[in-house]
Short mmCIF file of C-alpha atoms (C1' of nucleotides) in Angstrom, two decimals:
data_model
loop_
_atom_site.label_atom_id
_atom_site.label_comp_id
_atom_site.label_asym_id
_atom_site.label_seq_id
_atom_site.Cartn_x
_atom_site.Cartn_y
_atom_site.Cartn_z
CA UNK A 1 159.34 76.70 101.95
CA UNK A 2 155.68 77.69 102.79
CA UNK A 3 153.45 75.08 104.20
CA UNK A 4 150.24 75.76 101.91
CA UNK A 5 147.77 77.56 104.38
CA UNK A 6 145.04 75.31 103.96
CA UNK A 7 141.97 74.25 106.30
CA UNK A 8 141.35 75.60 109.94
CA UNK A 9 144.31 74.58 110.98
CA UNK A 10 146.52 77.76 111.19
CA UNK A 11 145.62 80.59 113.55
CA UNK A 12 147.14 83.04 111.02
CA UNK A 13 146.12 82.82 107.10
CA UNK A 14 146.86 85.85 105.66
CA UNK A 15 145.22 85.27 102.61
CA UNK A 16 141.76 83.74 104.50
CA UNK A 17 141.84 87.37 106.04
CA UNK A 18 141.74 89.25 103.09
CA UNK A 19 139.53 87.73 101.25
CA UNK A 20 137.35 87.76 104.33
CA UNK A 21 137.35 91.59 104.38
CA UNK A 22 137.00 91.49 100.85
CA UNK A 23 133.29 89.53 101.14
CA UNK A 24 132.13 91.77 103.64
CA UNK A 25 133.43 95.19 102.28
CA UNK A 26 131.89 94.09 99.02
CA UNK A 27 128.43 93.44 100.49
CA UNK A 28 129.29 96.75 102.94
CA UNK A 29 129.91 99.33 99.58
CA UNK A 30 127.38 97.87 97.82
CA UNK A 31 124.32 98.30 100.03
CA UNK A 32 125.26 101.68 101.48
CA UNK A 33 127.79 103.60 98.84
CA UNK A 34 131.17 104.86 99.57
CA UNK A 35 130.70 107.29 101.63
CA UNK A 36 127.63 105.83 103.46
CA UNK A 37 130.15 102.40 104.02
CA UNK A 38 131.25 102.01 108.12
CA UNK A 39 134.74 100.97 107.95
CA UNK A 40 134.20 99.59 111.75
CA UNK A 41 131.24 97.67 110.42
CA UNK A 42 132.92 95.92 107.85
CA UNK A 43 135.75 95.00 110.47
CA UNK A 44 132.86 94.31 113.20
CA UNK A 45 132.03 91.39 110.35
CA UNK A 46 135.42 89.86 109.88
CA UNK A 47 137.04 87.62 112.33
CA UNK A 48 139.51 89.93 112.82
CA UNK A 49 139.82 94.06 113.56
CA UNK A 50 140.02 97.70 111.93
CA UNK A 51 143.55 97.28 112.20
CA UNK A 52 143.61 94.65 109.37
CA UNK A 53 142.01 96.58 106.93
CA UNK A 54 144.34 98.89 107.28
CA UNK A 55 146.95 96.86 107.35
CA UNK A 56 146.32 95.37 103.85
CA UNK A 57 144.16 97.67 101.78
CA UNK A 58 145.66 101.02 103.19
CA UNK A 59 142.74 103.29 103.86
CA UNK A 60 138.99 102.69 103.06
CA UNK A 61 139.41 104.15 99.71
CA UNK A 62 141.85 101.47 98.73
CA UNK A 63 139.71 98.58 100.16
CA UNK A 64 136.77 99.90 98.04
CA UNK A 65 139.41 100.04 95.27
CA UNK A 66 140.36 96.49 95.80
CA UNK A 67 136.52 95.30 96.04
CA UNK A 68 135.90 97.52 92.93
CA UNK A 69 138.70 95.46 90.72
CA UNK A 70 137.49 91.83 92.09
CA UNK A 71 133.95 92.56 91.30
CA UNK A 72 135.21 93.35 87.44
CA UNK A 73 137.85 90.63 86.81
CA UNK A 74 134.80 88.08 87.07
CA UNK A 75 132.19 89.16 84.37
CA UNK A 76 135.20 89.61 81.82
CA UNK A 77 136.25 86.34 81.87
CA UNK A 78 132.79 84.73 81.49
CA UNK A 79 132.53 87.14 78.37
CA UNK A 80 136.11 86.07 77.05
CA UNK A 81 135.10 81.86 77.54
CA UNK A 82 131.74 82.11 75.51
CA UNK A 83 132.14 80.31 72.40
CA UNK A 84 129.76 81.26 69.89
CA UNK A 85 131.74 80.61 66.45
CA UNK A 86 129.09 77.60 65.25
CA UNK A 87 126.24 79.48 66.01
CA UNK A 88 124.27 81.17 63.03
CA UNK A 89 124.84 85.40 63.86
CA UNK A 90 121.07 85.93 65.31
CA UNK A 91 121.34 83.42 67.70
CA UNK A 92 124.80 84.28 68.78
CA UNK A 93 124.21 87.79 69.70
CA UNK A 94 121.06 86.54 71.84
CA UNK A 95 123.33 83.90 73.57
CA UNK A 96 125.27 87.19 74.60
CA UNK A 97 122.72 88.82 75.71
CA UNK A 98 121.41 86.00 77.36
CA UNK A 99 124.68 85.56 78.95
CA UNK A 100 125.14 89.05 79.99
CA UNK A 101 120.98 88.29 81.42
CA UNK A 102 122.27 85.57 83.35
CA UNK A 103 125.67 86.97 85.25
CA UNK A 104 124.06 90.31 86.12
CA UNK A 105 121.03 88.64 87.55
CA UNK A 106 123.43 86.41 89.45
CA UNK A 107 125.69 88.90 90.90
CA UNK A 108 123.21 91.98 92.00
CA UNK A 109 126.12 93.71 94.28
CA UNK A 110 128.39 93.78 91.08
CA UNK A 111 125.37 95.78 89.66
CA UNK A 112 125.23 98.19 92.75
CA UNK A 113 128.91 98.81 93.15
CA UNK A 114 128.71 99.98 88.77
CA UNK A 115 125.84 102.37 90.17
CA UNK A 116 127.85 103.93 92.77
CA UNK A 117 130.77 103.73 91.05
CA UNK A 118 129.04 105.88 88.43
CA UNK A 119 127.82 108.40 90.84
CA UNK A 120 131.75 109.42 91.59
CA UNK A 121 132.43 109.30 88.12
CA UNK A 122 134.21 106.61 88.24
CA UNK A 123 136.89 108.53 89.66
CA UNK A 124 138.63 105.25 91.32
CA UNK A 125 137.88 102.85 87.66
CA UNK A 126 139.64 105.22 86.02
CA UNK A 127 142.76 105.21 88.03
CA UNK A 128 142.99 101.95 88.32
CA UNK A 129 145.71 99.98 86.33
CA UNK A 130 143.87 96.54 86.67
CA UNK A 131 140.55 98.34 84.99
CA UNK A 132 142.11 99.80 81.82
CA UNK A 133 141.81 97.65 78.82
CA UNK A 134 138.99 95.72 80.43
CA UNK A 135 137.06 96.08 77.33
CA UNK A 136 138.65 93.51 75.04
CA UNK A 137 136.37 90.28 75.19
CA UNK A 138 133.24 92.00 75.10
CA UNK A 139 133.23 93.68 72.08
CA UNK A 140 135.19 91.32 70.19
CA UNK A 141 132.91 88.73 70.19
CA UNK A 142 130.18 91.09 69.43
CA UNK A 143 132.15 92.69 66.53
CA UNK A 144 132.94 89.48 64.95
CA UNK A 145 129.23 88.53 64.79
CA UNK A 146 128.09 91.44 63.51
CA UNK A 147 130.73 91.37 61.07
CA UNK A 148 129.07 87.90 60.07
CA UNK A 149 125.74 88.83 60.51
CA UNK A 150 126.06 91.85 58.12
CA UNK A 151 128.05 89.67 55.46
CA UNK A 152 125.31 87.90 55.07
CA UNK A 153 123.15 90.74 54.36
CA UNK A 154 121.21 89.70 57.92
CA UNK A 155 122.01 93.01 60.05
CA UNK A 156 121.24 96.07 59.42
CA UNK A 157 124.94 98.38 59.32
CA UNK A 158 124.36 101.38 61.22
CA UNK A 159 124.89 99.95 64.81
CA UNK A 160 128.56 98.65 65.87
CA UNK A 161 129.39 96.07 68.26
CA UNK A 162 129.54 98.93 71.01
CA UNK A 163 126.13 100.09 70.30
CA UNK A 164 124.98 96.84 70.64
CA UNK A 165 126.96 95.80 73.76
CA UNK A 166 125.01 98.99 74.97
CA UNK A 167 121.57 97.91 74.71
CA UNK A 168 121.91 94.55 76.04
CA UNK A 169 123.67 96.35 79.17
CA UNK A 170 121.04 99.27 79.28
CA UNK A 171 118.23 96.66 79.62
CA UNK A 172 120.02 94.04 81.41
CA UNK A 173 121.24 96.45 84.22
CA UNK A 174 118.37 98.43 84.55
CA UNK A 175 116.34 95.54 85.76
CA UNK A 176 118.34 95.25 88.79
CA UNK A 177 119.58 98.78 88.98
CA UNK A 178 116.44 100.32 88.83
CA UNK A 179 114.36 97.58 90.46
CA UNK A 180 113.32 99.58 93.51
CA UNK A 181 112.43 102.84 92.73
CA UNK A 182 110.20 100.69 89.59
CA UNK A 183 108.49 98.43 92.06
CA UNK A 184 108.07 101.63 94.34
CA UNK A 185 106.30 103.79 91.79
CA UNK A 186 104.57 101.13 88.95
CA UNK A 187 104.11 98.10 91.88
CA UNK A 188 106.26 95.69 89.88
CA UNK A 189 109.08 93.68 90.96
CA UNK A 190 110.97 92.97 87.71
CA UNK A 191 113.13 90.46 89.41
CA UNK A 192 109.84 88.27 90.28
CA UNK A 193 110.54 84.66 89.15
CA UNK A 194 107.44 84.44 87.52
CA UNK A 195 108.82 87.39 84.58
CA UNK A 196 111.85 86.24 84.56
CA UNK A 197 111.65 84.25 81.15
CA UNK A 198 109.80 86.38 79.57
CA UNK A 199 112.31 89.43 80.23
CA UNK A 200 115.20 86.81 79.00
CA UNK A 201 113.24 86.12 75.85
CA UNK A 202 112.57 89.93 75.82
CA UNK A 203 116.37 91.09 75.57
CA UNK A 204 116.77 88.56 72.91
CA UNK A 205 114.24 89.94 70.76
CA UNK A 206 114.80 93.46 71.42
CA UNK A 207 118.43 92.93 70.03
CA UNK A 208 117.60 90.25 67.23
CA UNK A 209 114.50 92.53 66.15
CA UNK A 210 116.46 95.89 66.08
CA UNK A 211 119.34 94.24 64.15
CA UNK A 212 117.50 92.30 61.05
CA UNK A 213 114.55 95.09 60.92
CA UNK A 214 114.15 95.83 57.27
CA UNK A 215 117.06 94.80 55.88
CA UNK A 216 116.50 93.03 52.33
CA UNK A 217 113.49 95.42 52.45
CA UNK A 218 112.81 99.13 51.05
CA UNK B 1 97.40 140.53 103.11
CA UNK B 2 100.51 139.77 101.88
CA UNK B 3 102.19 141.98 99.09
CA UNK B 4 103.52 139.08 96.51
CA UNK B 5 106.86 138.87 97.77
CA UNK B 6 108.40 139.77 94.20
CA UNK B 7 112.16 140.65 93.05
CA UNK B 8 115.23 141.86 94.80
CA UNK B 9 113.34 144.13 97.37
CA UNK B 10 113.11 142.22 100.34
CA UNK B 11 115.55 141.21 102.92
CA UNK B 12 113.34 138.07 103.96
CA UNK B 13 111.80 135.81 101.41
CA UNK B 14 111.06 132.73 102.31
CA UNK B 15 109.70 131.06 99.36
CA UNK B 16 113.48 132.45 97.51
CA UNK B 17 115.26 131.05 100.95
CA UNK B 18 113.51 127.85 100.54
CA UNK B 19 114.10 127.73 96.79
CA UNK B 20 117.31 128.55 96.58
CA UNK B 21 117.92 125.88 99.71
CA UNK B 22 116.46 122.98 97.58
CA UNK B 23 118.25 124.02 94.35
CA UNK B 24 122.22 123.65 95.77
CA UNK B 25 120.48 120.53 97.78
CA UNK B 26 119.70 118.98 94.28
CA UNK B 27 123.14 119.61 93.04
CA UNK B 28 124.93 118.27 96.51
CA UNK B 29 122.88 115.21 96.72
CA UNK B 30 122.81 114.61 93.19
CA UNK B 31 126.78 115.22 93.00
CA UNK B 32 127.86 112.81 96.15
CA UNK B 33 124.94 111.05 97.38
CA UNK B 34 123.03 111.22 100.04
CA UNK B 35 125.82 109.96 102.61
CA UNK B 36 128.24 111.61 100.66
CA UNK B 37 126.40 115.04 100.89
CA UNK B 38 127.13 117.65 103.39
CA UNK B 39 125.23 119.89 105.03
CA UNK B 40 127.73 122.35 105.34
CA UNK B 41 128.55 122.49 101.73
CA UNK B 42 124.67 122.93 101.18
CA UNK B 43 124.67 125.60 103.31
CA UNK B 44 127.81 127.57 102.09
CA UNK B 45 126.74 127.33 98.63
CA UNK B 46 123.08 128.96 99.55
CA UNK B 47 123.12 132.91 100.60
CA UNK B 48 121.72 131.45 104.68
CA UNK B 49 122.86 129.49 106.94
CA UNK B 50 122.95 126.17 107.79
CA UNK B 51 120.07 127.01 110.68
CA UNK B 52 117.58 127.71 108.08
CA UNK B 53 117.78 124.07 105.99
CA UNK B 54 116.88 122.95 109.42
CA UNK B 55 114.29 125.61 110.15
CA UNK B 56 112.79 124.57 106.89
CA UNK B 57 113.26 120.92 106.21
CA UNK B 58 113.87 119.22 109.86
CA UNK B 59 116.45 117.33 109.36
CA UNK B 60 119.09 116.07 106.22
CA UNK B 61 116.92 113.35 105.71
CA UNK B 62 113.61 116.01 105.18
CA UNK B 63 115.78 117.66 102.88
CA UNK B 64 116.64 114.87 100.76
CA UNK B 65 112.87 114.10 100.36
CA UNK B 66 111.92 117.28 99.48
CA UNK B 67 114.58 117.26 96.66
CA UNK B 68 113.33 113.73 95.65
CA UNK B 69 110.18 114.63 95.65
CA UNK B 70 109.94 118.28 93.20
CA UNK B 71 112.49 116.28 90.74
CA UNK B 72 110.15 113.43 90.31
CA UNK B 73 106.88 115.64 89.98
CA UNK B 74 108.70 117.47 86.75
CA UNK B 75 108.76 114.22 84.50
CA UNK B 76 105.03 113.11 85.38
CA UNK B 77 104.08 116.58 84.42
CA UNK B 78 105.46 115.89 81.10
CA UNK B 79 104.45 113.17 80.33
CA UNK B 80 100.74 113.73 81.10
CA UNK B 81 100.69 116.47 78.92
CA UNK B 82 102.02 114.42 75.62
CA UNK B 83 99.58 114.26 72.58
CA UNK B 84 99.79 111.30 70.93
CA UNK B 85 96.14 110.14 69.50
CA UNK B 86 96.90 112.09 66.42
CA UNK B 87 99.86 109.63 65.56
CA UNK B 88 99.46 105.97 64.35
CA UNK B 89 100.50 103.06 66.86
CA UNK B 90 104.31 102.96 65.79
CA UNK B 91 104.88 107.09 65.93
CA UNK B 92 103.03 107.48 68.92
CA UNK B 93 105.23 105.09 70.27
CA UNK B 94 108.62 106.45 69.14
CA UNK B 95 107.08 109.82 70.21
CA UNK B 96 107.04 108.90 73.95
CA UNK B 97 110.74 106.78 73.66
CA UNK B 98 112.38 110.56 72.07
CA UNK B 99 110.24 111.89 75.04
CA UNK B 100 112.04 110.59 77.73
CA UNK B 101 115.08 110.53 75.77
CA UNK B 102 115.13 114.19 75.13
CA UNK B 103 113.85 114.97 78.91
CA UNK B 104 116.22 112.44 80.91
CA UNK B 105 119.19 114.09 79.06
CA UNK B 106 117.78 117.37 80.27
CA UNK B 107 118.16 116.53 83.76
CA UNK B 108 120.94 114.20 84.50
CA UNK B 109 120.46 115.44 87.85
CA UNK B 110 116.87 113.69 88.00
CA UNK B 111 118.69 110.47 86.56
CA UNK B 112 121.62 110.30 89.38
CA UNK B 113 119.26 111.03 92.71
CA UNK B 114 116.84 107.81 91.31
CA UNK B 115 120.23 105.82 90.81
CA UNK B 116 120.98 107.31 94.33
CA UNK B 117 117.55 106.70 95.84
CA UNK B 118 118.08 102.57 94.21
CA UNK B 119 121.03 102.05 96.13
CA UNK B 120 119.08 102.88 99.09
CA UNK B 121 116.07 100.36 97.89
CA UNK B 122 113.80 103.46 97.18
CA UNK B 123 113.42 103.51 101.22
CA UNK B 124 112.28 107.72 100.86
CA UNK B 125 110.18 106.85 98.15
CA UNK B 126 108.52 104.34 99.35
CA UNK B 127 107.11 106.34 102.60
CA UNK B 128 106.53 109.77 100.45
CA UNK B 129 102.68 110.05 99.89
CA UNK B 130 103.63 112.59 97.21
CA UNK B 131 105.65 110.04 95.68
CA UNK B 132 103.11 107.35 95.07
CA UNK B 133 100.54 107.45 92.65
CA UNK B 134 102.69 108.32 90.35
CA UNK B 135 102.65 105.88 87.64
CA UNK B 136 99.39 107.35 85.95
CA UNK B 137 100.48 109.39 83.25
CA UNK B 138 103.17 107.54 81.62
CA UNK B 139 101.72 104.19 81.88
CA UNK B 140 98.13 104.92 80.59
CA UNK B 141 99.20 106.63 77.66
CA UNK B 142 101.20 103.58 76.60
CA UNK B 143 98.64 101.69 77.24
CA UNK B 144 96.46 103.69 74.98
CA UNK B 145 98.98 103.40 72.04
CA UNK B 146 99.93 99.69 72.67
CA UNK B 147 95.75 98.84 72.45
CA UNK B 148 95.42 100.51 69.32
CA UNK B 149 98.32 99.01 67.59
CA UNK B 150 97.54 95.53 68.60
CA UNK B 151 93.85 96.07 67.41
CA UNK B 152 95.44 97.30 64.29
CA UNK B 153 97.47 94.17 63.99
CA UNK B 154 100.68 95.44 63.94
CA UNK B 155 101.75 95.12 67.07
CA UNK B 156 103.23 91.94 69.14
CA UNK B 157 100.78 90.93 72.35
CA UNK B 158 103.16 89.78 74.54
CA UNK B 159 104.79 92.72 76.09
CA UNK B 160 101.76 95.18 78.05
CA UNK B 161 102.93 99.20 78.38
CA UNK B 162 105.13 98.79 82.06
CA UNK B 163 106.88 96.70 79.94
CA UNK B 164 107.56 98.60 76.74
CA UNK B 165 107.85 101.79 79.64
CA UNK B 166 111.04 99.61 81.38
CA UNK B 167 112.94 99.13 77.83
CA UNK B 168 112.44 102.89 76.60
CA UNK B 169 113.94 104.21 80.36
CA UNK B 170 116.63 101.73 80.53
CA UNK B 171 118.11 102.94 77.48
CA UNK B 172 117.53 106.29 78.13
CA UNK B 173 118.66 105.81 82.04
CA UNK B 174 121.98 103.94 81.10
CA UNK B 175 123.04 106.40 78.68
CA UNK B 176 123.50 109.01 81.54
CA UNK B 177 123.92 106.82 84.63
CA UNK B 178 126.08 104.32 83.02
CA UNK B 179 127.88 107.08 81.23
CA UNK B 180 131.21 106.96 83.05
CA UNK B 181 131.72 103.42 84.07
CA UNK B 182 131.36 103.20 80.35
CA UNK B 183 133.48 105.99 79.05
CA UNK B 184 136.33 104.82 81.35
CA UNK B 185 135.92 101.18 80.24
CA UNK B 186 135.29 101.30 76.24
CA UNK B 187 136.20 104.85 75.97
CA UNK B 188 133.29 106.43 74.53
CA UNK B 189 131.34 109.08 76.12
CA UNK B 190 127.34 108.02 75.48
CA UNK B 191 126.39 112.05 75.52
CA UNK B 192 128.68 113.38 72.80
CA UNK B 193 126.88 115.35 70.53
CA UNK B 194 127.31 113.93 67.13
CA UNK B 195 126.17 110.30 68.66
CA UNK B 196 123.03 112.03 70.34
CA UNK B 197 120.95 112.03 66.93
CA UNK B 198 122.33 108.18 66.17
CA UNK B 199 120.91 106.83 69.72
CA UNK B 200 117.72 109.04 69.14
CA UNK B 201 116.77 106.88 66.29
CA UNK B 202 118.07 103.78 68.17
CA UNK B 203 115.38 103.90 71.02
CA UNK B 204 112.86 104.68 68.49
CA UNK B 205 114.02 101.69 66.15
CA UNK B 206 114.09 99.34 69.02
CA UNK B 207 111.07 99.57 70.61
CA UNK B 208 109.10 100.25 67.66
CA UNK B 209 111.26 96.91 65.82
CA UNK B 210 111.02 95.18 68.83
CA UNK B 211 106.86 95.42 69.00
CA UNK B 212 106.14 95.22 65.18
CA UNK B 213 107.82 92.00 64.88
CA UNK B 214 107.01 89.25 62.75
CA UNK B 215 103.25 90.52 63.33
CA UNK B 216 101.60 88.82 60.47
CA UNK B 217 104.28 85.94 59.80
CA UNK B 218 104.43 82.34 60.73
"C1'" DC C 1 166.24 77.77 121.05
"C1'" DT C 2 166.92 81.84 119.01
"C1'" DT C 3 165.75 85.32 115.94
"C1'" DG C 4 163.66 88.19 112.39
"C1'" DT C 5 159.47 88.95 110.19
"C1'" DT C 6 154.73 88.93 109.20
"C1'" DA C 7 150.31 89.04 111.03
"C1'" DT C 8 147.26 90.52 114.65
"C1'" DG C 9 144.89 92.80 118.79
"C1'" DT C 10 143.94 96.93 122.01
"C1'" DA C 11 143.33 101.30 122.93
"C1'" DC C 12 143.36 105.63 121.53
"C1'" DC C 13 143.10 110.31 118.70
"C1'" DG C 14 141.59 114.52 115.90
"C1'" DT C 15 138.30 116.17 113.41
"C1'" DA C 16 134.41 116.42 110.36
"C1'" DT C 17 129.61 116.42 110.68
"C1'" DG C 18 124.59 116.43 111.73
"C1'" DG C 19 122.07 118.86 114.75
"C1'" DT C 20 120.80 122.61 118.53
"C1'" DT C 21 120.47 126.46 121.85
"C1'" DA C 22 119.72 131.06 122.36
"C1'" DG C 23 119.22 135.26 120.75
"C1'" DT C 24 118.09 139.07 116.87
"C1'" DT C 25 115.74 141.58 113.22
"C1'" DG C 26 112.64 142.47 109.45
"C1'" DT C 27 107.60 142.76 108.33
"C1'" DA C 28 102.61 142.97 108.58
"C1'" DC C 29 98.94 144.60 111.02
"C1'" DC C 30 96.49 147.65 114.11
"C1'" DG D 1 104.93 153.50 116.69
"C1'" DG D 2 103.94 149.48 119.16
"C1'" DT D 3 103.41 144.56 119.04
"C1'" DA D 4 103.54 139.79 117.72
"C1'" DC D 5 105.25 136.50 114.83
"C1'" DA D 6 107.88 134.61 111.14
"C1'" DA D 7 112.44 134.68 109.24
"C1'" DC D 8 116.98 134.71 110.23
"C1'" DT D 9 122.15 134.56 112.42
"C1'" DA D 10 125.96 133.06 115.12
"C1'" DA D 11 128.15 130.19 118.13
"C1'" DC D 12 128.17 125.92 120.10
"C1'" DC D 13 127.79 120.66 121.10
"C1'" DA D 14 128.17 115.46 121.07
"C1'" DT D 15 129.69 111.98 118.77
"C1'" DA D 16 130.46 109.00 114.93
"C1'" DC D 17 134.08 108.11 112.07
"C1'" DG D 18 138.49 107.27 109.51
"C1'" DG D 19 142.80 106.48 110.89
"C1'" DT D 20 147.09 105.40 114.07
"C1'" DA D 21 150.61 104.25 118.00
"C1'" DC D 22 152.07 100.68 120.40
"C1'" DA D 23 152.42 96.26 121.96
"C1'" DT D 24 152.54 91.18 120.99
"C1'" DA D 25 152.11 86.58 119.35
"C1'" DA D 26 152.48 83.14 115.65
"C1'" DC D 27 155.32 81.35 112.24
"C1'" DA D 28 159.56 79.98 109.18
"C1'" DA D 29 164.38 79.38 109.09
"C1'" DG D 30 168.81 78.24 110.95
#
DNA sequence: CTTGTTATGTACCGTATGGTTAGTTGTACC
DNA sequence: GGTACAACTAACCATACGGTACATAACAAG
């Protein structure tokens, strides 16, 4: 039986090394793209070589593969835990969004891998096993409250839970997707502490506005 | 004096050379990235040779910029030229979100070389001269709009025009440079025709929603 | 202590790629 | 029709880069 590999104690720890090279490819692909990515940089950052990589993740494509699916697993289950049944429907969609606020501004290279994923089309998402049927928790929760909200004649019934999951992403994304070439052009850092409540509150509305505007009225 | 180089009837034409260099340089960068892009391809795909991108922009790095730079001046263009002051606060408004919604759809290629340029922290931006100054247009009109409408008491006074500006291009940005990350993850495609007129109105609804609420309430 | 296996390190390779050197030809002007 | 310059071509170069061949050492099991 395996001794559990724990501590500094063992010279070899498989599973220390990969998830060593996982780190630093992650931070690697994320600040300079797929193609820009040094495979001999990210090894220059482990403890160990090239040869590692290669050994566990293939080719470079495969580690980016593997960093790709890691980054992913994580949101999904914060989305699947968050338990919004006692809350009244307009407050539960702005915990979401709120909670979707919260995890993207925590996890920035998540945000930058999604970008460059998009730019190949997310070619390697597509193909992966682990990535299909990802979409579950999400818009579950978001269906059920809308299905709440608009039984209660509170939401308006021409957006669907996809929509909405849209326009939380759209705004919560763009803030750290788009920070740079923003601040570059208009001089404003929209990830300055100072805004930051006021762009939380702001997602909250935006959503909770759209959603009960007019209904009951003309 | 030079005879206006016009048509087919030269053999040398630099402005066509140089045009026709920074059109498949558009498509290249815009398609892979800027590490991704090659040279060679850029070259193959133009009717010179790889000498002349040199000859004209220095270096792949000059060449990048120079693409960067005419796809940003198009939008500003645009945008200065809206007229608005005929329309009251909430149309004017939902003009300039269908604006960019109409023109950012137009030219996905725009949208993927500032998702590109992000994941490079807006470095060529940043050191352009042509690039900066650019906020004018966009911002000022909003500004306009957003002054009359709170005078008018129907708009909120919490949320000045860079703001209102960030929500209307983060929908309008994700749409396209989310698109596939999303497609491949909830399977729908954000550009499909029939949905195009739905999210139309949804921009519109939100910001103007978003701004006229509960003006005049509690 | 031996042995088979998994993990690891060193040194190397072929080629794709950004960039250049050197020379050639069309065009405007006199 | 000669001349000077801008526009253009072809062949070449150095090296950065993804990937591999080969050797070896740690570990678990008997």
């Amino acid at each position: 039986m395996a001794t559990a590999p724990e501590g500094t104690g063992r010279q070899r720890d498989p599973e220390r090394t990969r998830a060593e090279i996982l780190d630093e490819a992650t931070s690697e692909f994320a600040d300079r793209g797929f193609a820009g990515a040094r495979v001999d940089e990210i090894a220059a950052r482990t403890r160990t070589t090239k040869r590692m990589l290669y050994y566990y993740f293939g080719s470079k494509q495969g580690l980016y593969l593997a960093v790709l699916e890691r980054a992913y697993v994580g949101i999904r289950a914060l989305e699947r835990d968050l338990e919004v049944a006692h809350l009244n429907p307009a407050k539960a969609v702005r915990a979401v969004a709120e909670l979707t606020f919260d995890h993207h501004e925590a996890h920035p290279d998540f945000i930058r891998l999604v970008a460059i994923e998009n730019i190949h089309h997310a070619e390697h998402l597509r193909t992966s096993p682990v990535l299909s049927g990802l979409a579950g928790p999400a818009v579950d929760v978001l269906d059920g409250i809308l299905a709440r909200g608009r039984e209660a004649g509170l939401f308006r019934d021409d957006a669907d839970a996809l929509d909405v999951h849209m326009m939380i992403s759209a705004f919560c994304v763009f803030r750290l997707s788009n920070r740079h070439t923003f601040a570059a052009i208009f001089g404003r850092d929209l990830l300055e502490p100072v805004r930051r409540e006021h762009y939380r509150r702001m997602v909250g509305d935006l959503v909770v506005e759209y959603l009960t505007a007019h209904v009951g009225h003309s």
